[in-house]
Amino acid sequence: MFSQNYAVSEIPEELKKDANYVVRNNSSEYIIKAENNIELKKKIIISILSKAGEGGSYVYIPYDKYSKISDVKI
């Protein structure tokens, strides 16, 4: 795994202009372990730039009786 630089100073000014938050990374990886067993790894990195951008930091993890949630890091 490579080191990532998520310093706000590295965000281009044209992306920060009038922005409340910036999504730095939004990736999904699906791993099929068996016909009825699929693992989803989701990674989202957000830089909050203002008080109004705090809404971008809410975490929502949908699930149902067939889902299992584990290893959540915030």
Backbone as JSON, one array per atom type, in Angstrom:
{
  "sequence": "MFSQNYAVSEIPEELKKDANYVVRNNSSEYIIKAENNIELKKKIIISILSKAGEGGSYVYIPYDKYSKISDVKI",
  "N": [[0.85, -1.17, 0.0], [0.53, 2.23, -0.79], [1.67, 5.33, 0.52], [-0.54, 8.01, 1.15], [-1.19, 11.43, 0.47], [-3.21, 13.53, 2.01], [-3.4, 16.19, 2.65], [-4.96, 19.32, 3.13], [-3.81, 21.47, 1.89], [-2.91, 20.42, -0.47], [-5.05, 20.3, -2.16], [-6.3, 21.48, -5.2], [-6.8, 24.95, -5.85], [-9.0, 25.66, -7.47], [-10.8, 23.65, -6.95], [-11.36, 24.02, -4.27], [-12.58, 26.49, -4.18], [-15.48, 28.07, -3.22], [-16.38, 25.69, -2.11], [-17.71, 23.46, 0.34], [-16.91, 21.02, 1.27], [-14.56, 18.53, 0.15], [-14.41, 15.63, -1.74], [-11.99, 13.32, -1.46], [-11.31, 10.72, -2.01], [-13.16, 8.02, -3.21], [-13.91, 4.95, -3.29], [-14.75, 1.59, -4.26], [-14.62, -1.88, -3.63], [-15.48, -5.0, -4.67], [-15.6, -8.26, -3.5], [-15.96, -11.46, -4.44], [-16.71, -14.14, -2.65], [-18.11, -16.49, -2.48], [-20.99, -18.05, -4.01], [-23.16, -16.97, -2.63], [-21.98, -15.08, -1.03], [-20.67, -12.11, -0.78], [-18.25, -9.68, -0.42], [-17.93, -6.29, 0.4], [-15.74, -3.67, 0.14], [-15.38, -0.45, 1.1], [-14.12, 2.78, 0.63], [-13.94, 6.03, 1.68], [-12.81, 9.26, 1.57], [-12.95, 12.41, 2.91], [-12.45, 15.88, 2.89], [-13.25, 18.33, 5.09], [-14.12, 21.62, 4.64], [-15.44, 23.79, 5.68], [-17.78, 24.95, 8.19], [-20.33, 24.55, 7.18], [-19.87, 22.35, 5.62], [-19.88, 20.14, 7.22], [-21.97, 18.35, 7.05], [-21.23, 16.6, 5.07], [-19.78, 14.73, 6.37], [-21.3, 12.8, 7.55], [-21.99, 9.42, 8.29], [-23.4, 6.74, 6.65], [-24.56, 3.56, 6.61], [-26.02, 1.24, 4.82], [-28.04, -1.63, 5.46], [-29.47, -4.94, 5.74], [-31.45, -7.81, 6.76], [-29.93, -9.75, 5.62], [-27.38, -8.89, 5.56], [-24.09, -8.28, 6.9], [-22.22, -6.28, 8.96], [-18.96, -5.19, 9.46], [-15.78, -4.22, 10.83], [-15.64, -1.29, 10.75], [-14.26, 1.85, 10.3], [-13.82, 5.08, 11.47]],
  "CA": [[0.0, 0.0, 0.0], [1.31, 3.44, -0.9], [1.28, 6.43, 1.39], [-1.35, 9.02, 0.49], [-1.14, 12.75, 1.07], [-4.53, 14.14, 1.99], [-3.32, 17.53, 3.23], [-5.84, 20.28, 2.47], [-2.97, 22.33, 1.06], [-2.7, 19.74, -1.75], [-6.26, 20.42, -2.99], [-6.21, 22.63, -6.1], [-7.65, 26.09, -5.47], [-10.25, 25.66, -8.24], [-11.73, 22.72, -6.3], [-11.73, 24.55, -2.96], [-13.35, 27.72, -4.32], [-16.92, 27.95, -2.94], [-16.7, 24.32, -1.68], [-17.82, 23.21, 1.77], [-16.07, 19.85, 1.49], [-14.02, 17.93, -1.07], [-14.25, 14.18, -1.67], [-10.62, 13.03, -1.9], [-11.27, 9.34, -2.47], [-14.42, 7.3, -3.08], [-13.67, 3.72, -4.05], [-15.44, 0.37, -3.82], [-14.04, -3.14, -4.1], [-16.35, -6.14, -4.41], [-14.87, -9.52, -3.48], [-16.91, -12.58, -4.47], [-16.12, -15.24, -1.9], [-18.92, -17.66, -2.82], [-22.19, -17.67, -4.74], [-24.03, -16.16, -1.77], [-21.13, -14.37, -0.07], [-19.93, -11.04, -1.45], [-17.7, -8.69, 0.52], [-17.75, -4.95, -0.17], [-14.83, -2.77, 0.86], [-15.66, 0.92, 0.65], [-13.22, 3.77, 1.22], [-14.31, 7.4, 1.35], [-12.02, 10.25, 2.31], [-13.54, 13.73, 2.68], [-11.86, 17.0, 3.62], [-14.26, 19.33, 5.45], [-13.5, 22.93, 4.48], [-16.19, 24.83, 6.39], [-18.83, 24.46, 9.09], [-21.43, 24.09, 6.33], [-19.48, 21.08, 5.02], [-19.92, 19.04, 8.18], [-22.95, 17.37, 6.59], [-20.53, 15.62, 4.25], [-19.08, 13.77, 7.21], [-22.22, 11.81, 8.1], [-21.75, 8.06, 7.82], [-24.62, 5.96, 6.47], [-24.23, 2.21, 6.17], [-27.27, 0.5, 4.65], [-27.97, -3.07, 5.69], [-30.73, -5.63, 5.95], [-31.27, -9.05, 7.52], [-28.97, -10.6, 4.91], [-26.08, -8.21, 5.59], [-23.28, -8.27, 8.11], [-21.3, -5.14, 8.93], [-17.81, -5.37, 10.35], [-14.55, -3.46, 10.57], [-15.92, 0.09, 10.38], [-13.29, 2.81, 10.86], [-14.22, 6.46, 11.21]],
  "C": [[0.89, 1.24, 0.0], [0.77, 4.5, 0.05], [0.5, 7.47, 0.58], [-1.22, 10.34, 1.22], [-2.51, 13.4, 0.91], [-4.53, 15.51, 2.67], [-4.22, 18.47, 2.44], [-5.05, 21.19, 1.55], [-2.7, 21.72, -0.32], [-3.92, 19.79, -2.67], [-6.11, 21.63, -3.89], [-7.22, 23.72, -5.72], [-8.98, 26.09, -6.21], [-11.27, 24.66, -7.67], [-12.2, 23.25, -4.95], [-12.64, 25.77, -3.06], [-14.85, 27.43, -4.17], [-17.33, 26.54, -2.49], [-16.79, 24.26, -0.16], [-17.02, 21.98, 2.18], [-15.63, 19.31, 0.13], [-13.87, 16.43, -0.84], [-12.89, 13.86, -2.28], [-10.49, 11.64, -2.49], [-12.64, 8.73, -2.23], [-14.29, 6.04, -3.93], [-14.41, 2.56, -3.41], [-14.72, -0.83, -4.42], [-14.99, -4.26, -3.69], [-15.52, -7.42, -4.52], [-15.9, -10.65, -3.4], [-16.22, -13.77, -3.83], [-16.84, -16.56, -2.18], [-20.18, -17.14, -3.52], [-23.1, -16.75, -3.92], [-23.24, -15.38, -0.72], [-20.26, -13.36, -0.82], [-19.51, -10.02, -0.4], [-17.51, -7.37, -0.23], [-16.81, -4.18, 0.73], [-15.0, -1.39, 0.26], [-14.72, 1.86, 1.37], [-13.63, 5.15, 0.72], [-13.48, 8.32, 2.22], [-12.53, 11.63, 1.9], [-12.79, 14.75, 3.51], [-12.96, 18.04, 3.84], [-13.58, 20.69, 5.43], [-14.2, 24.03, 5.24], [-17.21, 24.16, 7.31], [-20.0, 23.89, 8.28], [-21.13, 22.73, 5.69], [-19.55, 19.91, 5.95], [-20.95, 17.98, 7.82], [-22.34, 16.29, 5.72], [-19.85, 14.55, 5.06], [-20.0, 12.7, 7.82], [-21.95, 10.45, 7.48], [-23.09, 7.33, 7.79], [-24.22, 4.6, 5.91], [-25.53, 1.42, 6.04], [-27.04, -0.99, 4.9], [-29.38, -3.63, 5.82], [-30.45, -6.95, 6.66], [-30.28, -10.01, 6.86], [-27.55, -10.04, 4.96], [-25.4, -8.37, 6.93], [-22.28, -7.13, 7.96], [-20.19, -5.4, 9.92], [-16.69, -4.44, 9.93], [-14.83, -2.05, 10.03], [-14.91, 0.99, 11.08], [-13.72, 4.21, 10.47], [-13.15, 7.38, 11.77]]
}
